[in-house]
Each structure stands twice: as structure tokens, then as C-alpha cells.
mmCIF file of C-alpha atoms and ligand atoms in Angstrom:
data_model
loop_
_atom_site.group_PDB
_atom_site.id
_atom_site.type_symbol
_atom_site.label_atom_id
_atom_site.label_comp_id
_atom_site.label_asym_id
_atom_site.label_seq_id
_atom_site.Cartn_x
_atom_site.Cartn_y
_atom_site.Cartn_z
ATOM 1 C CA UNK J 1 7.716 -21.707 -9.700
ATOM 2 C CA UNK J 2 4.067 -20.766 -9.995
ATOM 3 C CA UNK J 3 2.430 -21.200 -6.591
ATOM 4 C CA UNK J 4 0.016 -24.060 -6.214
ATOM 5 C CA UNK J 5 -3.530 -22.793 -5.782
ATOM 6 C CA UNK J 6 -4.615 -25.568 -3.452
ATOM 7 C CA UNK J 7 -1.632 -24.928 -1.188
ATOM 8 C CA UNK J 8 -2.475 -21.234 -1.095
ATOM 9 C CA UNK J 9 -6.029 -22.033 -0.074
ATOM 10 C CA UNK J 10 -4.728 -24.346 2.656
ATOM 11 C CA UNK J 11 -2.539 -21.559 4.038
ATOM 12 C CA UNK J 12 -5.436 -19.123 4.029
ATOM 13 C CA UNK J 13 -7.623 -21.677 5.763
ATOM 14 C CA UNK J 14 -5.245 -22.327 8.695
ATOM 15 C CA UNK J 15 -6.855 -21.908 12.116
ATOM 16 C CA UNK J 16 -5.861 -22.713 15.672
ATOM 17 C CA UNK J 17 -3.135 -20.804 17.468
ATOM 18 C CA UNK J 18 -0.354 -23.384 16.987
ATOM 19 C CA UNK J 19 -0.972 -23.795 13.270
ATOM 20 C CA UNK J 20 -1.168 -20.051 12.807
ATOM 21 C CA UNK J 21 2.128 -19.492 14.611
ATOM 22 C CA UNK J 22 3.671 -22.192 12.458
ATOM 23 C CA UNK J 23 2.504 -20.442 9.291
ATOM 24 C CA UNK J 24 3.828 -17.047 10.424
ATOM 25 C CA UNK J 25 7.137 -18.644 11.382
ATOM 26 C CA UNK J 26 7.471 -20.359 8.043
ATOM 27 C CA UNK J 27 6.871 -17.042 6.285
ATOM 28 C CA UNK J 28 9.376 -15.310 8.564
ATOM 29 C CA UNK J 29 12.044 -17.824 7.564
ATOM 30 C CA UNK J 30 11.389 -17.094 3.896
ATOM 31 C CA UNK J 31 11.561 -13.382 4.622
ATOM 32 C CA UNK J 32 14.888 -13.786 6.443
ATOM 33 C CA UNK J 33 16.344 -15.816 3.594
ATOM 34 C CA UNK J 34 15.168 -13.587 0.740
ATOM 35 C CA UNK J 35 14.912 -10.011 2.004
ATOM 36 C CA UNK J 36 16.352 -9.985 5.530
ATOM 37 C CA UNK J 37 14.976 -8.464 8.709
ATOM 38 C CA UNK J 38 15.543 -4.799 8.036
ATOM 39 C CA UNK J 39 12.352 -2.752 8.005
ATOM 40 C CA UNK J 40 12.202 -0.017 5.407
ATOM 41 C CA UNK J 41 10.300 3.109 6.334
ATOM 42 C CA UNK J 42 8.348 5.237 3.901
ATOM 43 C CA UNK J 43 6.890 8.332 5.509
ATOM 44 C CA UNK J 44 3.395 8.772 4.152
ATOM 45 C CA UNK J 45 1.931 12.173 3.322
ATOM 46 C CA UNK J 46 -1.834 12.124 2.897
ATOM 47 C CA UNK J 47 -1.783 15.013 0.474
ATOM 48 C CA UNK J 48 -5.510 15.428 -0.093
ATOM 49 C CA UNK J 49 -8.752 13.665 0.769
ATOM 50 C CA UNK J 50 -10.549 14.952 -2.306
ATOM 51 C CA UNK J 51 -11.548 11.999 -4.460
ATOM 52 C CA UNK J 52 -13.542 11.858 -7.668
ATOM 53 C CA UNK J 53 -14.405 8.220 -7.077
ATOM 54 C CA UNK J 54 -17.094 6.613 -5.035
ATOM 55 C CA UNK J 55 -15.893 3.143 -4.053
ATOM 56 C CA UNK J 56 -18.563 1.528 -1.873
ATOM 57 C CA UNK J 57 -16.139 0.597 0.919
ATOM 58 C CA UNK J 58 -14.122 3.773 1.361
ATOM 59 C CA UNK J 59 -14.684 6.479 3.971
ATOM 60 C CA UNK J 60 -13.398 9.340 1.785
ATOM 61 C CA UNK J 61 -15.542 8.437 -1.235
ATOM 62 C CA UNK J 62 -16.966 11.465 -3.022
ATOM 63 C CA UNK J 63 -20.485 10.550 -1.865
ATOM 64 C CA UNK J 64 -19.636 10.957 1.826
ATOM 65 C CA UNK J 65 -20.407 14.560 2.829
ATOM 66 C CA UNK J 66 -19.581 14.081 6.517
ATOM 67 C CA UNK J 67 -16.187 15.721 6.762
ATOM 68 C CA UNK J 68 -14.055 18.550 5.476
ATOM 69 C CA UNK J 69 -12.084 18.114 2.296
ATOM 70 C CA UNK J 70 -8.514 19.389 2.370
ATOM 71 C CA UNK J 71 -5.424 19.624 0.221
ATOM 72 C CA UNK J 72 -2.105 20.209 1.956
ATOM 73 C CA UNK J 73 -0.213 23.197 0.561
ATOM 74 C CA UNK J 74 3.027 22.571 -1.305
ATOM 75 C CA UNK J 75 4.973 24.349 1.429
ATOM 76 C CA UNK J 76 3.482 22.209 4.157
ATOM 77 C CA UNK J 77 4.070 19.027 2.180
ATOM 78 C CA UNK J 78 7.666 20.071 1.520
ATOM 79 C CA UNK J 79 8.245 20.705 5.182
ATOM 80 C CA UNK J 80 6.885 17.226 6.006
ATOM 81 C CA UNK J 81 9.252 15.804 3.389
ATOM 82 C CA UNK J 82 12.109 17.767 4.904
ATOM 83 C CA UNK J 83 11.266 16.294 8.299
ATOM 84 C CA UNK J 84 11.368 12.823 6.761
ATOM 85 C CA UNK J 85 14.728 13.520 5.217
ATOM 86 C CA UNK J 86 16.051 14.863 8.520
ATOM 87 C CA UNK J 87 14.898 11.666 10.227
ATOM 88 C CA UNK J 88 16.877 9.621 7.688
ATOM 89 C CA UNK J 89 13.840 7.969 6.194
ATOM 90 C CA UNK J 90 14.958 6.671 2.819
ATOM 91 C CA UNK J 91 11.673 7.281 1.041
ATOM 92 C CA UNK J 92 8.260 8.762 1.249
ATOM 93 C CA UNK J 93 4.844 7.999 -0.168
ATOM 94 C CA UNK J 94 2.493 10.617 -1.521
ATOM 95 C CA UNK J 95 -1.049 9.392 -1.221
ATOM 96 C CA UNK J 96 -4.374 11.068 -1.975
ATOM 97 C CA UNK J 97 -7.805 10.447 -3.382
ATOM 98 C CA UNK J 98 -7.965 10.135 -7.141
ATOM 99 C CA UNK J 99 -8.108 13.254 -9.309
ATOM 100 C CA UNK J 100 -7.167 13.630 -12.929
ATOM 101 C CA UNK J 101 -7.592 17.382 -13.584
ATOM 102 C CA UNK J 102 -4.677 19.503 -14.798
ATOM 103 C CA UNK J 103 -4.487 21.567 -11.641
ATOM 104 C CA UNK J 104 -3.893 18.423 -9.635
ATOM 105 C CA UNK J 105 -1.464 16.685 -11.949
ATOM 106 C CA UNK J 106 0.629 19.878 -12.133
ATOM 107 C CA UNK J 107 0.456 20.271 -8.374
ATOM 108 C CA UNK J 108 1.847 16.794 -7.889
ATOM 109 C CA UNK J 109 4.607 17.441 -10.439
ATOM 110 C CA UNK J 110 5.669 20.547 -8.588
ATOM 111 C CA UNK J 111 5.734 18.675 -5.303
ATOM 112 C CA UNK J 112 7.777 15.761 -6.680
ATOM 113 C CA UNK J 113 10.338 18.154 -8.118
ATOM 114 C CA UNK J 114 10.446 20.116 -4.865
ATOM 115 C CA UNK J 115 11.090 16.981 -2.817
ATOM 116 C CA UNK J 116 13.865 15.859 -5.129
ATOM 117 C CA UNK J 117 15.427 19.294 -4.874
ATOM 118 C CA UNK J 118 15.333 19.587 -1.089
ATOM 119 C CA UNK J 119 16.863 16.133 -0.638
ATOM 120 C CA UNK J 120 19.463 16.389 -3.352
ATOM 121 C CA UNK J 121 17.681 13.569 -5.164
ATOM 122 C CA UNK J 122 18.114 11.295 -2.179
ATOM 123 C CA UNK J 123 14.567 10.795 -0.918
ATOM 124 C CA UNK J 124 12.886 8.032 -2.887
ATOM 125 C CA UNK J 125 9.326 8.883 -3.923
ATOM 126 C CA UNK J 126 6.443 6.434 -4.155
ATOM 127 C CA UNK J 127 3.129 7.648 -5.502
ATOM 128 C CA UNK J 128 -0.289 6.323 -4.570
ATOM 129 C CA UNK J 129 -2.572 8.571 -6.583
ATOM 130 C CA UNK J 130 -4.871 6.211 -8.400
ATOM 131 C CA UNK J 131 -5.660 5.769 -12.055
ATOM 132 C CA UNK J 132 -4.143 8.284 -14.454
ATOM 133 C CA UNK J 133 -3.289 8.498 -18.145
ATOM 134 C CA UNK J 134 -0.016 7.124 -19.465
ATOM 135 C CA UNK J 135 1.157 10.704 -20.113
ATOM 136 C CA UNK J 136 0.654 11.673 -16.496
ATOM 137 C CA UNK J 137 2.396 8.544 -15.214
ATOM 138 C CA UNK J 138 5.252 9.338 -17.562
ATOM 139 C CA UNK J 139 5.481 12.967 -16.467
ATOM 140 C CA UNK J 140 5.524 12.127 -12.752
ATOM 141 C CA UNK J 141 8.198 9.504 -13.428
ATOM 142 C CA UNK J 142 10.340 12.078 -15.214
ATOM 143 C CA UNK J 143 9.757 14.482 -12.323
ATOM 144 C CA UNK J 144 11.460 11.946 -10.070
ATOM 145 C CA UNK J 145 8.955 9.437 -8.651
ATOM 146 C CA UNK J 146 10.146 5.874 -9.029
ATOM 147 C CA UNK J 147 7.567 3.633 -7.377
ATOM 148 C CA UNK J 148 3.794 3.513 -7.702
ATOM 149 C CA UNK J 149 1.165 1.753 -5.636
ATOM 150 C CA UNK J 150 -2.191 0.951 -7.156
ATOM 151 C CA UNK J 151 -4.198 -1.739 -5.462
ATOM 152 C CA UNK J 152 -6.298 -3.912 -7.700
ATOM 153 C CA UNK J 153 -8.511 -4.396 -4.578
ATOM 154 C CA UNK J 154 -9.596 -7.791 -5.962
ATOM 155 C CA UNK J 155 -8.582 -9.516 -9.168
ATOM 156 C CA UNK J 156 -12.073 -10.981 -9.471
ATOM 157 C CA UNK J 157 -13.889 -8.896 -12.053
ATOM 158 C CA UNK J 158 -17.371 -9.652 -10.726
ATOM 159 C CA UNK J 159 -16.419 -8.962 -7.111
ATOM 160 C CA UNK J 160 -14.756 -5.727 -8.207
ATOM 161 C CA UNK J 161 -17.964 -4.698 -9.937
ATOM 162 C CA UNK J 162 -20.025 -5.404 -6.850
ATOM 163 C CA UNK J 163 -17.871 -2.992 -4.815
ATOM 164 C CA UNK J 164 -17.724 -0.095 -7.242
ATOM 165 C CA UNK J 165 -20.179 2.072 -9.177
ATOM 166 C CA UNK J 166 -20.690 1.110 -12.831
ATOM 167 C CA UNK J 167 -18.399 3.854 -14.151
ATOM 168 C CA UNK J 168 -15.353 2.506 -12.262
ATOM 169 C CA UNK J 169 -13.655 0.297 -14.832
ATOM 170 C CA UNK J 170 -11.882 -2.854 -13.696
ATOM 171 C CA UNK J 171 -10.269 -3.137 -17.128
ATOM 172 C CA UNK J 172 -8.820 0.365 -16.959
ATOM 173 C CA UNK J 173 -7.454 -0.288 -13.498
ATOM 174 C CA UNK J 174 -5.732 -3.414 -14.721
ATOM 175 C CA UNK J 175 -4.350 -1.591 -17.725
ATOM 176 C CA UNK J 176 -2.983 1.156 -15.436
ATOM 177 C CA UNK J 177 -0.828 -1.472 -13.733
ATOM 178 C CA UNK J 178 0.606 -2.351 -17.126
ATOM 179 C CA UNK J 179 1.147 1.288 -18.060
ATOM 180 C CA UNK J 180 3.046 1.911 -14.839
ATOM 181 C CA UNK J 181 5.260 -1.006 -15.607
ATOM 182 C CA UNK J 182 5.830 0.200 -19.151
ATOM 183 C CA UNK J 183 6.831 3.668 -17.947
ATOM 184 C CA UNK J 184 9.455 2.100 -15.672
ATOM 185 C CA UNK J 185 8.087 2.343 -12.151
ATOM 186 C CA UNK J 186 8.547 -0.333 -9.529
ATOM 187 C CA UNK J 187 4.934 -1.348 -9.268
ATOM 188 C CA UNK J 188 2.991 -2.317 -6.194
ATOM 189 C CA UNK J 189 -0.534 -3.556 -5.929
ATOM 190 C CA UNK J 190 -2.659 -5.284 -3.327
ATOM 191 C CA UNK J 191 -6.100 -6.254 -2.214
ATOM 192 C CA UNK J 192 -8.392 -5.930 0.731
ATOM 193 C CA UNK J 193 -9.166 -9.159 2.477
ATOM 194 C CA UNK J 194 -12.508 -9.941 4.092
ATOM 195 C CA UNK J 195 -14.558 -8.167 1.451
ATOM 196 C CA UNK J 196 -18.227 -9.135 1.326
ATOM 197 C CA UNK J 197 -18.587 -11.992 -1.144
ATOM 198 C CA UNK J 198 -14.847 -12.813 -1.254
ATOM 199 C CA UNK J 199 -13.938 -16.510 -0.988
ATOM 200 C CA UNK J 200 -10.609 -18.097 -0.067
ATOM 201 C CA UNK J 201 -10.392 -19.322 -3.625
ATOM 202 C CA UNK J 202 -10.718 -15.767 -4.866
ATOM 203 C CA UNK J 203 -7.889 -14.634 -2.561
ATOM 204 C CA UNK J 204 -5.711 -17.500 -3.820
ATOM 205 C CA UNK J 205 -6.436 -16.265 -7.352
ATOM 206 C CA UNK J 206 -5.331 -12.787 -6.265
ATOM 207 C CA UNK J 207 -1.977 -14.215 -5.164
ATOM 208 C CA UNK J 208 -1.629 -15.998 -8.500
ATOM 209 C CA UNK J 209 -2.433 -12.703 -10.196
ATOM 210 C CA UNK J 210 0.421 -11.054 -8.227
ATOM 211 C CA UNK J 211 2.720 -13.838 -9.382
ATOM 212 C CA UNK J 212 1.642 -13.812 -13.011
ATOM 213 C CA UNK J 213 1.890 -10.031 -13.332
ATOM 214 C CA UNK J 214 5.240 -10.091 -11.550
ATOM 215 C CA UNK J 215 4.675 -7.204 -9.131
ATOM 216 C CA UNK J 216 7.510 -5.736 -7.082
ATOM 217 C CA UNK J 217 5.555 -4.691 -4.012
ATOM 218 C CA UNK J 218 2.370 -5.448 -2.132
ATOM 219 C CA UNK J 219 0.261 -3.384 0.234
ATOM 220 C CA UNK J 220 -2.690 -5.317 1.567
ATOM 221 C CA UNK J 221 -4.958 -5.129 4.515
ATOM 222 C CA UNK J 222 -8.177 -6.291 6.059
ATOM 223 C CA UNK J 223 -11.333 -4.551 4.921
ATOM 224 C CA UNK J 224 -12.780 -2.528 7.822
ATOM 225 C CA UNK J 225 -16.365 -1.282 7.405
ATOM 226 C CA UNK J 226 -16.848 2.487 7.594
ATOM 227 C CA UNK J 227 -20.060 4.167 8.753
ATOM 228 C CA UNK J 228 -20.183 6.725 5.924
ATOM 229 C CA UNK J 229 -20.448 4.128 3.147
ATOM 230 C CA UNK J 230 -23.145 1.988 1.528
ATOM 231 C CA UNK J 231 -21.554 -1.022 3.260
ATOM 232 C CA UNK J 232 -22.013 0.484 6.745
ATOM 233 C CA UNK J 233 -24.352 -2.374 7.746
ATOM 234 C CA UNK J 234 -21.302 -4.691 7.765
ATOM 235 C CA UNK J 235 -20.122 -2.979 10.945
ATOM 236 C CA UNK J 236 -22.621 -5.095 12.780
ATOM 237 C CA UNK J 237 -21.046 -8.428 13.528
ATOM 238 C CA UNK J 238 -17.641 -7.304 12.246
ATOM 239 C CA UNK J 239 -15.073 -9.571 13.883
ATOM 240 C CA UNK J 240 -11.872 -7.571 14.227
ATOM 241 C CA UNK J 241 -9.833 -10.495 15.584
ATOM 242 C CA UNK J 242 -10.784 -12.655 12.605
ATOM 243 C CA UNK J 243 -10.075 -9.772 10.206
ATOM 244 C CA UNK J 244 -6.628 -9.291 11.714
ATOM 245 C CA UNK J 245 -5.813 -12.999 11.466
ATOM 246 C CA UNK J 246 -6.937 -13.073 7.847
ATOM 247 C CA UNK J 247 -4.717 -10.057 7.093
ATOM 248 C CA UNK J 248 -1.726 -11.789 8.688
ATOM 249 C CA UNK J 249 -2.358 -15.079 6.905
ATOM 250 C CA UNK J 250 -2.493 -13.217 3.624
ATOM 251 C CA UNK J 251 0.895 -11.606 4.287
ATOM 252 C CA UNK J 252 2.379 -15.000 5.159
ATOM 253 C CA UNK J 253 0.922 -16.737 2.126
ATOM 254 C CA UNK J 254 2.262 -13.970 -0.142
ATOM 255 C CA UNK J 255 5.712 -14.078 1.433
ATOM 256 C CA UNK J 256 5.899 -17.851 1.084
ATOM 257 C CA UNK J 257 4.612 -17.812 -2.500
ATOM 258 C CA UNK J 258 6.336 -14.710 -3.846
ATOM 259 C CA UNK J 259 9.510 -14.619 -1.738
ATOM 260 C CA UNK J 260 11.608 -11.580 -2.682
ATOM 261 C CA UNK J 261 9.051 -8.812 -3.090
ATOM 262 C CA UNK J 262 8.497 -5.929 -0.687
ATOM 263 C CA UNK J 263 5.395 -6.355 1.453
ATOM 264 C CA UNK J 264 4.013 -3.548 3.600
ATOM 265 C CA UNK J 265 2.599 -4.034 7.046
ATOM 266 C CA UNK J 266 -0.326 -1.664 6.786
ATOM 267 C CA UNK J 267 -1.939 0.723 9.215
ATOM 268 C CA UNK J 268 -5.232 -1.134 8.782
ATOM 269 C CA UNK J 269 -3.652 -3.969 10.782
ATOM 270 C CA UNK J 270 -2.913 -1.595 13.625
ATOM 271 C CA UNK J 271 -6.468 -0.305 13.519
ATOM 272 C CA UNK J 272 -7.498 -3.816 14.556
ATOM 273 C CA UNK J 273 -4.816 -4.496 17.163
ATOM 274 C CA UNK J 274 -2.401 -2.204 19.045
ATOM 275 C CA UNK J 275 0.534 -4.288 17.813
ATOM 276 C CA UNK J 276 -0.964 -5.035 14.419
ATOM 277 C CA UNK J 277 1.944 -3.694 12.404
ATOM 278 C CA UNK J 278 4.562 -5.597 14.398
ATOM 279 C CA UNK J 279 2.496 -8.731 13.903
ATOM 280 C CA UNK J 280 2.549 -7.981 10.169
ATOM 281 C CA UNK J 281 6.355 -7.825 10.216
ATOM 282 C CA UNK J 282 6.496 -11.118 12.105
ATOM 283 C CA UNK J 283 4.149 -12.674 9.544
ATOM 284 C CA UNK J 284 6.474 -11.740 6.665
ATOM 285 C CA UNK J 285 6.131 -8.031 5.811
ATOM 286 C CA UNK J 286 9.263 -5.844 5.516
ATOM 287 C CA UNK J 287 8.056 -2.298 4.791
ATOM 288 C CA UNK J 288 6.313 0.107 7.150
ATOM 289 C CA UNK J 289 4.758 3.408 6.247
ATOM 290 C CA UNK J 290 4.615 5.777 9.214
ATOM 291 C CA UNK J 291 2.075 8.517 8.808
ATOM 292 C CA UNK J 292 3.786 11.912 8.764
ATOM 293 C CA UNK J 293 0.731 13.967 7.832
ATOM 294 C CA UNK J 294 0.141 16.848 10.246
ATOM 295 C CA UNK J 295 -2.323 15.718 12.928
ATOM 296 C CA UNK J 296 -4.732 18.518 12.047
ATOM 297 C CA UNK J 297 -5.606 16.650 8.848
ATOM 298 C CA UNK J 298 -5.606 13.104 10.137
ATOM 299 C CA UNK J 299 -9.218 13.041 11.317
ATOM 300 C CA UNK J 300 -10.323 13.812 7.792
ATOM 301 C CA UNK J 301 -8.364 11.014 6.131
ATOM 302 C CA UNK J 302 -10.161 8.002 7.483
ATOM 303 C CA UNK J 303 -10.692 5.434 4.786
ATOM 304 C CA UNK J 304 -11.729 2.979 7.489
ATOM 305 C CA UNK J 305 -12.592 3.220 11.150
ATOM 306 C CA UNK J 306 -10.257 2.952 14.100
ATOM 307 C CA UNK J 307 -7.244 4.427 12.331
ATOM 308 C CA UNK J 308 -4.432 4.728 14.883
ATOM 309 C CA UNK J 309 -2.221 7.710 15.784
ATOM 310 C CA UNK J 310 -4.859 10.334 14.974
ATOM 311 C CA UNK J 311 -3.489 12.509 17.752
ATOM 312 C CA UNK J 312 0.179 11.590 17.659
ATOM 313 C CA UNK J 313 2.348 13.724 15.432
ATOM 314 C CA UNK J 314 5.209 12.381 13.365
ATOM 315 C CA UNK J 315 7.800 13.070 16.084
ATOM 316 C CA UNK J 316 5.838 11.029 18.597
ATOM 317 C CA UNK J 317 5.254 8.168 16.175
ATOM 318 C CA UNK J 318 8.916 7.862 15.247
ATOM 319 C CA UNK J 319 10.027 7.228 18.839
ATOM 320 C CA UNK J 320 7.167 4.852 19.382
ATOM 321 C CA UNK J 321 7.910 2.949 16.179
ATOM 322 C CA UNK J 322 11.624 2.643 16.893
ATOM 323 C CA UNK J 323 10.779 0.986 20.226
ATOM 324 C CA UNK J 324 8.270 -1.295 18.594
ATOM 325 C CA UNK J 325 10.703 -2.478 15.926
ATOM 326 C CA UNK J 326 13.498 -3.009 18.442
ATOM 327 C CA UNK J 327 11.098 -5.006 20.613
ATOM 328 C CA UNK J 328 10.683 -7.610 17.884
ATOM 329 C CA UNK J 329 14.424 -7.767 17.183
ATOM 330 C CA UNK J 330 14.452 -6.057 13.801
ATOM 331 C CA UNK J 331 16.375 -3.019 12.583
ATOM 332 C CA UNK J 332 15.361 0.002 10.541
ATOM 333 C CA UNK J 333 16.923 0.657 7.132
ATOM 334 C CA UNK J 334 17.677 4.353 7.591
ATOM 335 C CA UNK J 335 18.819 6.389 4.570
ATOM 336 C CA UNK J 336 18.124 3.513 2.195
ATOM 337 C CA UNK J 337 15.520 3.392 -0.529
ATOM 338 C CA UNK J 338 14.946 -0.257 0.299
ATOM 339 C CA UNK J 339 13.879 -1.029 -3.227
ATOM 340 C CA UNK J 340 12.268 -4.340 -3.957
ATOM 341 C CA UNK J 341 14.869 -7.032 -4.548
ATOM 342 C CA UNK J 342 12.392 -8.526 -6.935
ATOM 343 C CA UNK J 343 12.560 -5.395 -9.089
ATOM 344 C CA UNK J 344 16.307 -5.756 -9.525
ATOM 345 C CA UNK J 345 16.083 -9.421 -10.369
ATOM 346 C CA UNK J 346 13.327 -8.706 -12.843
ATOM 347 C CA UNK J 347 15.223 -5.892 -14.557
ATOM 348 C CA UNK J 348 18.430 -7.941 -14.620
ATOM 349 C CA UNK J 349 16.508 -10.728 -16.320
ATOM 350 C CA UNK J 350 15.165 -8.250 -18.885
ATOM 351 C CA UNK J 351 18.631 -6.900 -19.587
ATOM 352 C CA UNK J 352 19.980 -10.397 -20.101
ATOM 353 C CA UNK J 353 17.095 -11.247 -22.393
ATOM 354 C CA UNK J 354 17.664 -8.060 -24.412
ATOM 355 C CA UNK J 355 21.394 -8.726 -24.660
ATOM 356 C CA UNK J 356 20.807 -12.068 -26.268
HETATM 357 N N1 5AD O 1 -10.998 -0.804 4.865
HETATM 358 C C1 5AD O 1 -9.714 -1.132 4.578
HETATM 359 N N2 5AD O 1 -9.033 -0.605 3.553
HETATM 360 C C2 5AD O 1 -9.666 0.324 2.800
HETATM 361 N N3 5AD O 1 -9.263 1.015 1.720
HETATM 362 C C3 5AD O 1 -10.268 1.820 1.330
HETATM 363 N N4 5AD O 1 -11.328 1.663 2.135
HETATM 364 C C4 5AD O 1 -10.983 0.724 3.056
HETATM 365 C C5 5AD O 1 -11.660 0.125 4.149
HETATM 366 N N5 5AD O 1 -12.905 0.445 4.464
HETATM 367 C C6 5AD O 1 -7.967 0.800 1.081
HETATM 368 C C7 5AD O 1 -8.119 0.462 -0.394
HETATM 369 C C8 5AD O 1 -7.363 1.559 -1.109
HETATM 370 C C9 5AD O 1 -6.408 2.016 -0.041
HETATM 371 C C10 5AD O 1 -5.858 3.377 -0.246
HETATM 372 O O1 5AD O 1 -7.174 1.941 1.154
HETATM 373 O O2 5AD O 1 -7.504 -0.795 -0.655
HETATM 374 O O3 5AD O 1 -6.684 1.124 -2.246
HETATM 375 FE FE1 SF4 O 2 -11.161 7.308 -3.721
HETATM 376 FE FE2 SF4 O 2 -9.338 5.378 -3.325
HETATM 377 FE FE3 SF4 O 2 -11.317 5.769 -1.569
HETATM 378 FE FE4 SF4 O 2 -11.879 4.719 -3.964
HETATM 379 S S1 SF4 O 2 -10.574 3.774 -2.354
HETATM 380 S S2 SF4 O 2 -13.039 6.385 -2.942
HETATM 381 S S3 SF4 O 2 -10.428 5.836 -5.277
HETATM 382 S S4 SF4 O 2 -9.672 7.198 -2.036
HETATM 383 FE FE1 FES O 3 2.023 6.488 16.062
HETATM 384 FE FE2 FES O 3 2.916 4.706 17.983
HETATM 385 S S1 FES O 3 3.087 4.616 15.799
HETATM 386 S S2 FES O 3 2.079 6.749 18.223
#
């Protein structure tokens, strides 16, 4: 059933500790019933911080000259993937700034094929590499990637325009989500919450957009102002507790409204609170993406401020995370892809419809 917009707004408006806990609990019950309490890990490799775009909110935008640009070599990336495989992570995510040149698209192809080879096809691969052409999406899919994350950031066209330079096309971004679907990926999207000029009504519309477009996965987080951006002035008066709460309410509202999709508890939550990611799981998320990028690169991949684990390597994080997950009574889905249940239901429905 299509979620009711007014009810979504009410959920996003909840305040007061008791009411908030009630909302999170309600979402947790839905999570238990529809997807269970296993947390799926996707090790995330931040492959490169080179980006051709200039989004006004993002710390690695091309217009920020304040740090070194890097691209991890194929060998290094493969050894990170091997580590992931050895740790029994079911999947990994390859994330980077957006680039569309041939060198880059070939580089990614080579890496995807290499990862499939070293893991005997077993490591699931999610890509988070921005807007590309249909041909490139198709090629990477054939190379072995099977999930793709592309956040819409906001489904409100005017708000989108206010946060991006004129040559960043909202329409093309939307069409990319359709192309990914057409190629056959499990498709994830998401928004930032707490953007300047964003209303609760607009966030409720985002959730309806997720429902209408039938996405399989969501990755969402609070917007956190970064000093090297045109929105740096928003750091003054930034209320990290309120931003965290808004991020958690959004997860809960999405879980309650959309039920069987995969929802990530994002690092941005942990940037705002030491237990931010556990709180995300308790508010309804079921996927966690530990950073496995070598620490020597982590300083240079700061999309927002206060990113955690800048000095902890992957080995340290894994022990820490295992304790954190156990502490909230959940288990980790080792060696499983942990695909979105929604994806299977959706594809089953399609098959049935085709068979008719
Ligand atoms: N605060 C929070 N999230 C951000 N992102 C980019 N900049 C910020 C920021 N300042 C998010 C965007 C992008 C994802 C990779 O990181 O939603 O899609
Ligand atoms: Fe590039 Fe993504 Fe940052 Fe925009 S949000 S500048 S596309 S890395
Ligand atoms: Fe990185 Fe705890 S998750 S050190």
C-alpha cells in the first residue's frame, strides 16, 4: 500500500524521548518481521577521491583544492578485496568520485573482474560510482557487479538545483536510476536529510518517491556541513544531536513505510555520535558498510566532517564492529550477499507477470 504522506510527516515530526523511542521500536518490529536482525556487511573501498563534479555540499568536490587527490592501484584494491573475502564479508562496495573517461571506466572493469576472479565469483559487488552512460552500466554489470547505489540526494527538483551547479542535471540523475534498473542491477538510492531549504513535506515526498520507483536499497544520512564547500557557513549553529535524530527518524519512517528493502546505517551517523551506526540498526537499518580503505587514504576521503575511524585500519574496525553488533543483540551475516528481499519479490512479480 502506498504510504500516507501525512503519516510520514507525523513520523518525521516526532520529538520527545519517549515518542522517539516508540517510533524506533515500531520500526524495529517491522524490521524483525520483514528482514530479520542479521546485519549484512559490505566492506567499502574508497577507490578514488577524484571527482569531476562540484556539488555544493561535498568535501571532495572538484572545486576544493585543499587535499591530495588519489586513486588506489588495482593491486592495492585487490588486496583489500582479498582481505574482505578472508574475513567472510559477503560483499563489498566500490565507491569513488564521479568520472566518465575511458581510462576510468576500463580501470573499474578490470577491478570488478579481478575481484570476481580472486573470490571465485563469491564476493558480491556493489558499485557507487555516480552517473554513467547505459553502455558503461551494462559493461560493469557484465563484468560482475550486481548492485548499484546512486543517491538522488533529494527528489525535489528545485532543491536539487539549489545544491548543485547548473550543469548537474537532475533529470539525467533520475534517468540513471531507470537505466540501472533496466540493465538488471539491484538499485539503491537515498537522500541527505537536514539540507538547507528542505522541509518535512519534501522528505515525505522523497519516501513516496522511493516507494513509487520501487527501489531495493536505501543509503541515507544527515547532511553534515564541510569547511571546504560553498555551504561552509552552515557549520555555525549546526546541531549534531538534532541531525542525528533526524537521520534516525528517517530510517524508521522508511522501514515502516517500505518494509522489506535493505537500509544502510551510514557512517555519517557515526560522525555525529560514537554509537551512531548501532542506533541506526536499532531504528530499522540492516546493512552496515565498514570502511576497508587503507588508513593512509582516509584523511583525503572526507565528504563531510568528523568522519570516524580515520586512524583505525580494517583489522581494528572489524573487532570493534563485532563487539558493537553483539552488544545490541544482533548477528552478522557472514559469507552471505544479503541481497534485498524486496529485489526478489519484485523480480518474482515480474516473472509471474511475464508468464501470464
Ligand atoms: N554530508 C553528508 N553526506 C554527504 N554526502 C556528500 N557530502 C555530504 C555531506 N556534507 C553524501 C552524498 C553522496 C554520498 C556519497 O555522500 O549523499 O551521494
Ligand atoms: Fe562528487 Fe559525489 Fe561529492 Fe558530488 S557528492 S562532488 S558527485 S563525490
Ligand atoms: Fe572503526 Fe570502531 S568501527 S574503530
